[in-house]
C-alpha cells in the first residue's frame, strides 16, 4: 500500500514538473511592456510644444513575415512582407484612413513638451502607428506624416533597442491658403483576374478625419472623381468600404491625387495539421515513458529492500 502511495506521489510530481515547464515556456514568449517611444516634432529651428500625439498598437510580431495586424484592426490591409519605404508609407496612410473613419481609440496619447518631444513609456512590444499632426507658425504650416514604429527596433548593427527615438517626416507650406484641385483614382493590380472586379466601388472622402463626401467609382467615370478645396494644410484621405473579396486595399498618393489600389490576393491553402498531431503524440509518449520509469524505479527499490 505504501509503495502505491509512493508511486502516486512520484507521478504527481512528474506531472507538476511538466506543467511547470509548459508555464515557463508560455511566460517566456509573452510580450513584455518595458519599451518606450520618444517622438520628436521640430522644424526649421522650431520646437513645437503642446501638440497632442496619438499612437495605436496595430500589429503583433509574426513568426514568418514580420508583423500581422492586431485584434481590432482586421482591415484588408497587408503589413507583412513589406520591404520598401513607399510600401510602409502607403500602408500607414491606409490604416490611418480606417482608424479616423471608424473613430478608433488610441493606445496612448501624450502632449509634446518645450523640446517638441512626446514621451511614451511602459509600452508593449509590437507595431505602432503614429498619426499625422500639424503645427503652425506665423507664416508656415508643418504637417508631420503618419509613421509606423516597431518596438523594439534595431540599430545599424542589428542590436535590439527598447527605448526608441523617432522623428516623423514633415512637409511645410505657406499659411496663405489657395484653391487646389484634388482627385481620387481607383487602380487595380490583378493581372489575369480582372473578371473578379466588381462593377463599382464606394469610397468615403475625409478631411482631417471628418467625412466630406461619399463617391461611387466605376468604368463610367474612369474609376475617378475630382473636386476643389482650399489648400489650408488639411489632410485628405479615402476609405474604401466593402473591399471586394480576395482583394487587399492600399491608399497612397501625393496629396493632390489619392490612389486607392486593390491588389488580388491568391487564396492561401489550409495549413497542414499533421505536425500538431505528431507534437501531442510525442508529449504523450514522453509522459507515459516517464511514468513507467518512475514505477519501475519504485518497485526495483522495493525488490532490493
Coordinates of C-alpha atoms in Angstrom, one line a residue:
X1 CA 0.0 0.0 0.0
X2 CA 2.8 2.3 1.0
X3 CA 4.5 1.6 -2.3
X4 CA 1.4 2.6 -4.3
X5 CA 1.2 5.9 -2.4
X6 CA 4.8 6.5 -3.3
X7 CA 4.1 5.7 -6.9
X8 CA 1.1 8.2 -7.0
X9 CA 3.2 10.9 -5.3
X10 CA 6.0 10.4 -7.8
X11 CA 3.6 10.5 -10.8
X12 CA 2.0 13.7 -9.4
X13 CA 5.4 15.3 -9.0
X14 CA 6.4 14.3 -12.6
X15 CA 3.1 15.8 -13.9
X16 CA 3.6 19.0 -12.0
X17 CA 7.1 19.3 -13.4
X18 CA 5.7 19.0 -16.9
X19 CA 3.1 21.7 -16.3
X20 CA 5.7 24.0 -14.7
X21 CA 7.9 23.6 -17.8
X22 CA 5.0 24.5 -20.0
X23 CA 4.1 27.6 -18.0
X24 CA 7.7 28.8 -18.1
X25 CA 7.7 28.4 -21.9
X26 CA 4.5 30.4 -22.2
X27 CA 5.8 33.1 -20.0
X28 CA 9.0 33.4 -21.9
X29 CA 7.0 34.1 -25.1
X30 CA 4.6 36.6 -23.6
X31 CA 5.1 40.1 -25.0
X32 CA 6.7 42.5 -22.5
X33 CA 5.6 46.0 -21.6
X34 CA 9.0 47.6 -21.0
X35 CA 9.5 49.6 -24.1
X36 CA 9.5 53.4 -24.5
X37 CA 9.0 55.7 -27.5
X38 CA 10.1 59.3 -27.8
X39 CA 8.7 61.2 -30.8
X40 CA 10.3 64.5 -31.9
X41 CA 8.4 67.3 -33.6
X42 CA 10.7 70.1 -34.8
X43 CA 11.2 72.0 -38.0
X44 CA 13.3 75.0 -39.2
X45 CA 14.6 75.7 -35.7
X46 CA 11.2 75.4 -34.1
X47 CA 10.3 73.0 -31.3
X48 CA 6.6 72.5 -31.4
X49 CA 5.1 72.4 -27.8
X50 CA 1.6 71.4 -27.0
X51 CA 0.9 69.1 -29.9
X52 CA -1.4 66.1 -28.9
X53 CA 0.2 63.0 -30.2
X54 CA -1.8 59.7 -30.5
X55 CA -0.3 56.3 -31.1
X56 CA -2.0 53.0 -31.9
X57 CA -0.7 49.5 -31.3
X58 CA -1.8 48.0 -34.6
X59 CA 0.4 44.9 -35.1
X60 CA 1.8 41.8 -33.5
X61 CA 5.0 40.2 -34.4
X62 CA 4.7 37.3 -36.8
X63 CA 6.9 34.2 -36.8
X64 CA 7.2 34.3 -40.6
X65 CA 6.8 37.7 -42.1
X66 CA 7.4 40.5 -39.6
X67 CA 4.0 41.7 -38.4
X68 CA 0.3 40.9 -38.6
X69 CA -2.5 43.3 -37.8
X70 CA -3.5 43.1 -34.1
X71 CA -7.0 42.3 -32.8
X72 CA -9.4 45.1 -33.5
X73 CA -7.7 46.2 -36.8
X74 CA -8.9 43.4 -39.1
X75 CA -8.9 45.6 -42.2
X76 CA -8.0 44.2 -45.7
X77 CA -4.5 45.8 -45.4
X78 CA -1.3 43.9 -45.8
X79 CA 1.6 44.7 -43.4
X80 CA 3.5 41.5 -43.8
X81 CA 6.4 41.1 -46.2
X82 CA 6.8 44.9 -46.8
X83 CA 10.3 45.8 -48.0
X84 CA 10.3 49.5 -49.2
X85 CA 9.7 52.8 -47.5
X86 CA 7.0 53.6 -50.0
X87 CA 5.1 50.5 -49.1
X88 CA 5.3 51.3 -45.4
X89 CA 4.2 54.9 -46.1
X90 CA 1.2 53.7 -48.1
X91 CA 0.2 51.1 -45.5
X92 CA 0.4 53.7 -42.8
X93 CA -1.8 56.1 -44.8
X94 CA -4.3 53.3 -45.5
X95 CA -4.5 52.3 -41.8
X96 CA -4.8 55.9 -40.7
X97 CA -7.8 56.3 -43.1
X98 CA -9.7 53.5 -41.5
X99 CA -8.7 54.5 -37.9
X100 CA -10.0 58.0 -38.2
X101 CA -13.1 57.0 -40.2
X102 CA -14.1 54.4 -37.5
X103 CA -13.2 56.6 -34.6
X104 CA -10.7 54.1 -33.0
X105 CA -9.5 55.0 -29.6
X106 CA -5.7 55.4 -29.3
X107 CA -3.5 53.1 -27.3
X108 CA -1.9 56.2 -25.7
X109 CA -1.8 60.0 -26.1
X110 CA 0.8 62.4 -24.9
X111 CA 1.5 66.2 -25.4
X112 CA 4.8 67.5 -26.7
X113 CA 7.0 69.3 -24.2
X114 CA 9.0 72.5 -24.7
X115 CA 11.6 70.5 -26.7
X116 CA 9.0 69.3 -29.1
X117 CA 9.1 65.8 -27.7
X118 CA 6.3 63.4 -26.7
X119 CA 7.4 60.6 -24.5
X120 CA 5.5 57.3 -24.1
X121 CA 6.6 54.7 -21.5
X122 CA 5.7 51.2 -20.4
X123 CA 4.7 50.2 -24.0
X124 CA 4.0 46.7 -25.0
X125 CA 6.2 45.2 -27.8
X126 CA 4.6 45.4 -31.3
X127 CA 4.0 47.6 -34.3
X128 CA 2.7 51.1 -33.6
X129 CA 1.1 53.7 -35.9
X130 CA 1.8 57.4 -35.1
X131 CA -0.9 59.6 -36.5
X132 CA -0.3 62.7 -38.6
X133 CA -0.4 66.0 -36.8
X134 CA 0.0 69.7 -37.8
X135 CA 1.9 72.6 -36.3
X136 CA 1.8 76.2 -37.3
X137 CA 4.0 79.3 -37.0
X138 CA 3.1 82.8 -38.1
X139 CA 4.0 82.1 -41.7
X140 CA 4.2 78.3 -42.2
X141 CA 2.1 75.2 -41.6
X142 CA 4.0 72.0 -40.9
X143 CA 2.4 68.6 -41.5
X144 CA 4.1 65.5 -39.8
X145 CA 3.2 62.3 -41.7
X146 CA 1.8 59.1 -40.4
X147 CA 4.6 56.7 -39.5
X148 CA 5.0 53.1 -38.3
X149 CA 7.4 52.4 -35.4
X150 CA 8.5 48.9 -34.3
X151 CA 9.0 48.3 -30.6
X152 CA 11.6 47.1 -30.0
X153 CA 13.6 48.4 -33.0
X154 CA 17.1 47.5 -34.2
X155 CA 20.2 49.7 -34.7
X156 CA 22.6 49.6 -37.7
X157 CA 24.4 46.6 -36.1
X158 CA 21.2 44.6 -35.6
X159 CA 21.1 45.1 -31.8
X160 CA 17.6 45.3 -30.2
X161 CA 16.6 48.8 -28.9
X162 CA 13.7 49.0 -26.5
X163 CA 13.9 52.8 -25.9
X164 CA 13.2 54.2 -29.4
X165 CA 13.5 57.8 -30.6
X166 CA 11.8 58.8 -33.9
X167 CA 11.1 61.9 -35.8
X168 CA 8.2 61.7 -38.2
X169 CA 8.8 63.2 -41.6
X170 CA 7.3 66.6 -42.2
X171 CA 6.4 68.9 -45.0
X172 CA 5.6 72.7 -44.9
X173 CA 3.7 75.3 -46.8
X174 CA 2.8 79.0 -46.6
X175 CA -0.1 79.9 -44.3
X176 CA -2.0 81.8 -47.0
X177 CA -4.4 79.2 -48.4
X178 CA -5.1 78.8 -52.1
X179 CA -7.7 76.8 -54.0
X180 CA -6.5 73.5 -55.5
X181 CA -7.7 70.5 -57.5
X182 CA -7.9 67.1 -55.9
X183 CA -8.6 63.7 -57.3
X184 CA -9.3 60.2 -56.1
X185 CA -8.4 57.3 -58.5
X186 CA -9.1 53.6 -58.3
X187 CA -6.4 51.3 -59.5
X188 CA -6.3 47.5 -59.9
X189 CA -3.4 45.1 -59.5
X190 CA -5.0 41.8 -60.6
X191 CA -3.3 40.5 -63.7
X192 CA -5.3 37.6 -65.1
X193 CA -8.1 38.1 -62.6
X194 CA -9.9 41.2 -64.0
X195 CA -13.1 39.1 -64.2
X196 CA -13.2 39.2 -60.3
X197 CA -13.6 43.0 -60.2
X198 CA -16.9 44.5 -59.1
X199 CA -18.8 46.9 -61.4
X200 CA -18.2 49.7 -59.0
X201 CA -16.7 50.6 -55.6
X202 CA -17.7 53.1 -52.9
X203 CA -15.1 55.4 -51.3
X204 CA -15.5 57.9 -48.5
X205 CA -13.5 61.1 -48.6
X206 CA -12.2 62.5 -45.3
X207 CA -10.5 65.8 -44.5
X208 CA -8.7 65.8 -41.2
X209 CA -10.7 62.8 -40.1
X210 CA -14.1 64.3 -40.9
X211 CA -16.3 62.8 -43.6
X212 CA -16.8 65.2 -46.6
X213 CA -18.5 63.1 -49.2
X214 CA -19.1 59.5 -50.5
X215 CA -18.5 58.7 -54.1
X216 CA -19.1 55.7 -56.4
X217 CA -16.2 54.9 -58.8
X218 CA -16.7 52.8 -61.9
X219 CA -15.7 52.4 -65.5
X220 CA -18.3 55.1 -66.4
X221 CA -16.3 57.8 -64.6
X222 CA -12.9 56.2 -65.4
X223 CA -12.7 55.0 -61.8
X224 CA -12.0 58.5 -60.6
X225 CA -13.6 61.6 -59.0
X226 CA -12.3 65.2 -58.9
X227 CA -13.2 68.2 -56.6
X228 CA -11.8 71.5 -55.5
X229 CA -10.8 72.6 -52.0
X230 CA -8.9 75.4 -50.2
X231 CA -5.3 74.3 -49.6
X232 CA -5.2 75.1 -45.9
X233 CA -2.9 72.3 -44.9
X234 CA -5.8 69.9 -44.2
X235 CA -5.1 66.2 -44.8
X236 CA -7.4 64.4 -47.3
X237 CA -7.7 60.6 -47.4
X238 CA -10.0 58.0 -48.7
X239 CA -11.6 54.9 -47.2
X240 CA -13.0 52.1 -49.4
X241 CA -15.9 50.2 -47.8
X242 CA -16.8 46.7 -48.8
X243 CA -13.4 45.8 -50.3
X244 CA -14.0 43.1 -52.9
X245 CA -13.4 39.5 -51.7
X246 CA -9.9 38.2 -52.3
X247 CA -8.5 41.8 -52.6
X248 CA -6.4 43.9 -50.2
X249 CA -6.5 47.7 -50.3
X250 CA -3.8 50.3 -50.2
X251 CA -4.3 54.1 -50.1
X252 CA -1.4 56.3 -51.4
X253 CA -0.8 59.4 -53.5
X254 CA 0.9 62.8 -53.3
X255 CA -1.7 64.8 -51.5
X256 CA -3.4 66.2 -54.6
X257 CA -4.1 62.8 -56.1
X258 CA -5.3 60.0 -53.8
X259 CA -4.9 56.5 -55.2
X260 CA -6.9 53.6 -53.9
X261 CA -5.4 50.3 -55.1
X262 CA -7.0 46.9 -54.9
X263 CA -4.5 44.0 -55.2
X264 CA -5.7 40.5 -55.8
X265 CA -4.6 38.1 -53.1
X266 CA -4.4 34.4 -54.2
X267 CA -6.2 32.0 -51.8
X268 CA -3.9 30.5 -49.2
X269 CA -4.1 26.7 -48.9
X270 CA -5.3 25.5 -45.5
X271 CA -2.4 24.7 -43.1
X272 CA -1.4 21.0 -42.6
X273 CA -2.5 19.7 -39.2
X274 CA -0.2 16.6 -39.1
X275 CA 2.6 18.4 -37.3
X276 CA 0.3 19.4 -34.4
X277 CA -0.9 15.8 -34.1
X278 CA 2.7 14.5 -34.0
X279 CA 3.7 17.0 -31.4
X280 CA 0.9 15.8 -29.0
X281 CA 1.8 12.2 -29.7
X282 CA 5.4 12.9 -28.7
X283 CA 4.2 14.6 -25.5
X284 CA 2.0 11.7 -24.6
X285 CA 4.8 9.2 -25.3
X286 CA 7.2 11.2 -23.1
X287 CA 4.6 11.3 -20.3
X288 CA 3.9 7.6 -20.3
X289 CA 7.6 6.8 -20.5
X290 CA 8.3 9.0 -17.6
X291 CA 5.6 7.4 -15.5
X292 CA 6.8 3.9 -16.4
X293 CA 10.4 4.8 -15.4
X294 CA 9.1 6.1 -12.0
X295 CA 7.0 2.9 -11.4
X296 CA 9.9 0.7 -12.4
X297 CA 12.3 2.6 -10.1
X298 CA 9.9 2.3 -7.1
X299 CA 9.3 -1.4 -7.5
X300 CA 13.0 -2.0 -8.1
X301 CA 13.8 -0.3 -4.8
X302 CA 11.2 -2.4 -3.1
X303 CA 12.6 -5.6 -4.5
X304 CA 16.1 -4.6 -3.4
X305 CA 14.8 -3.9 0.1

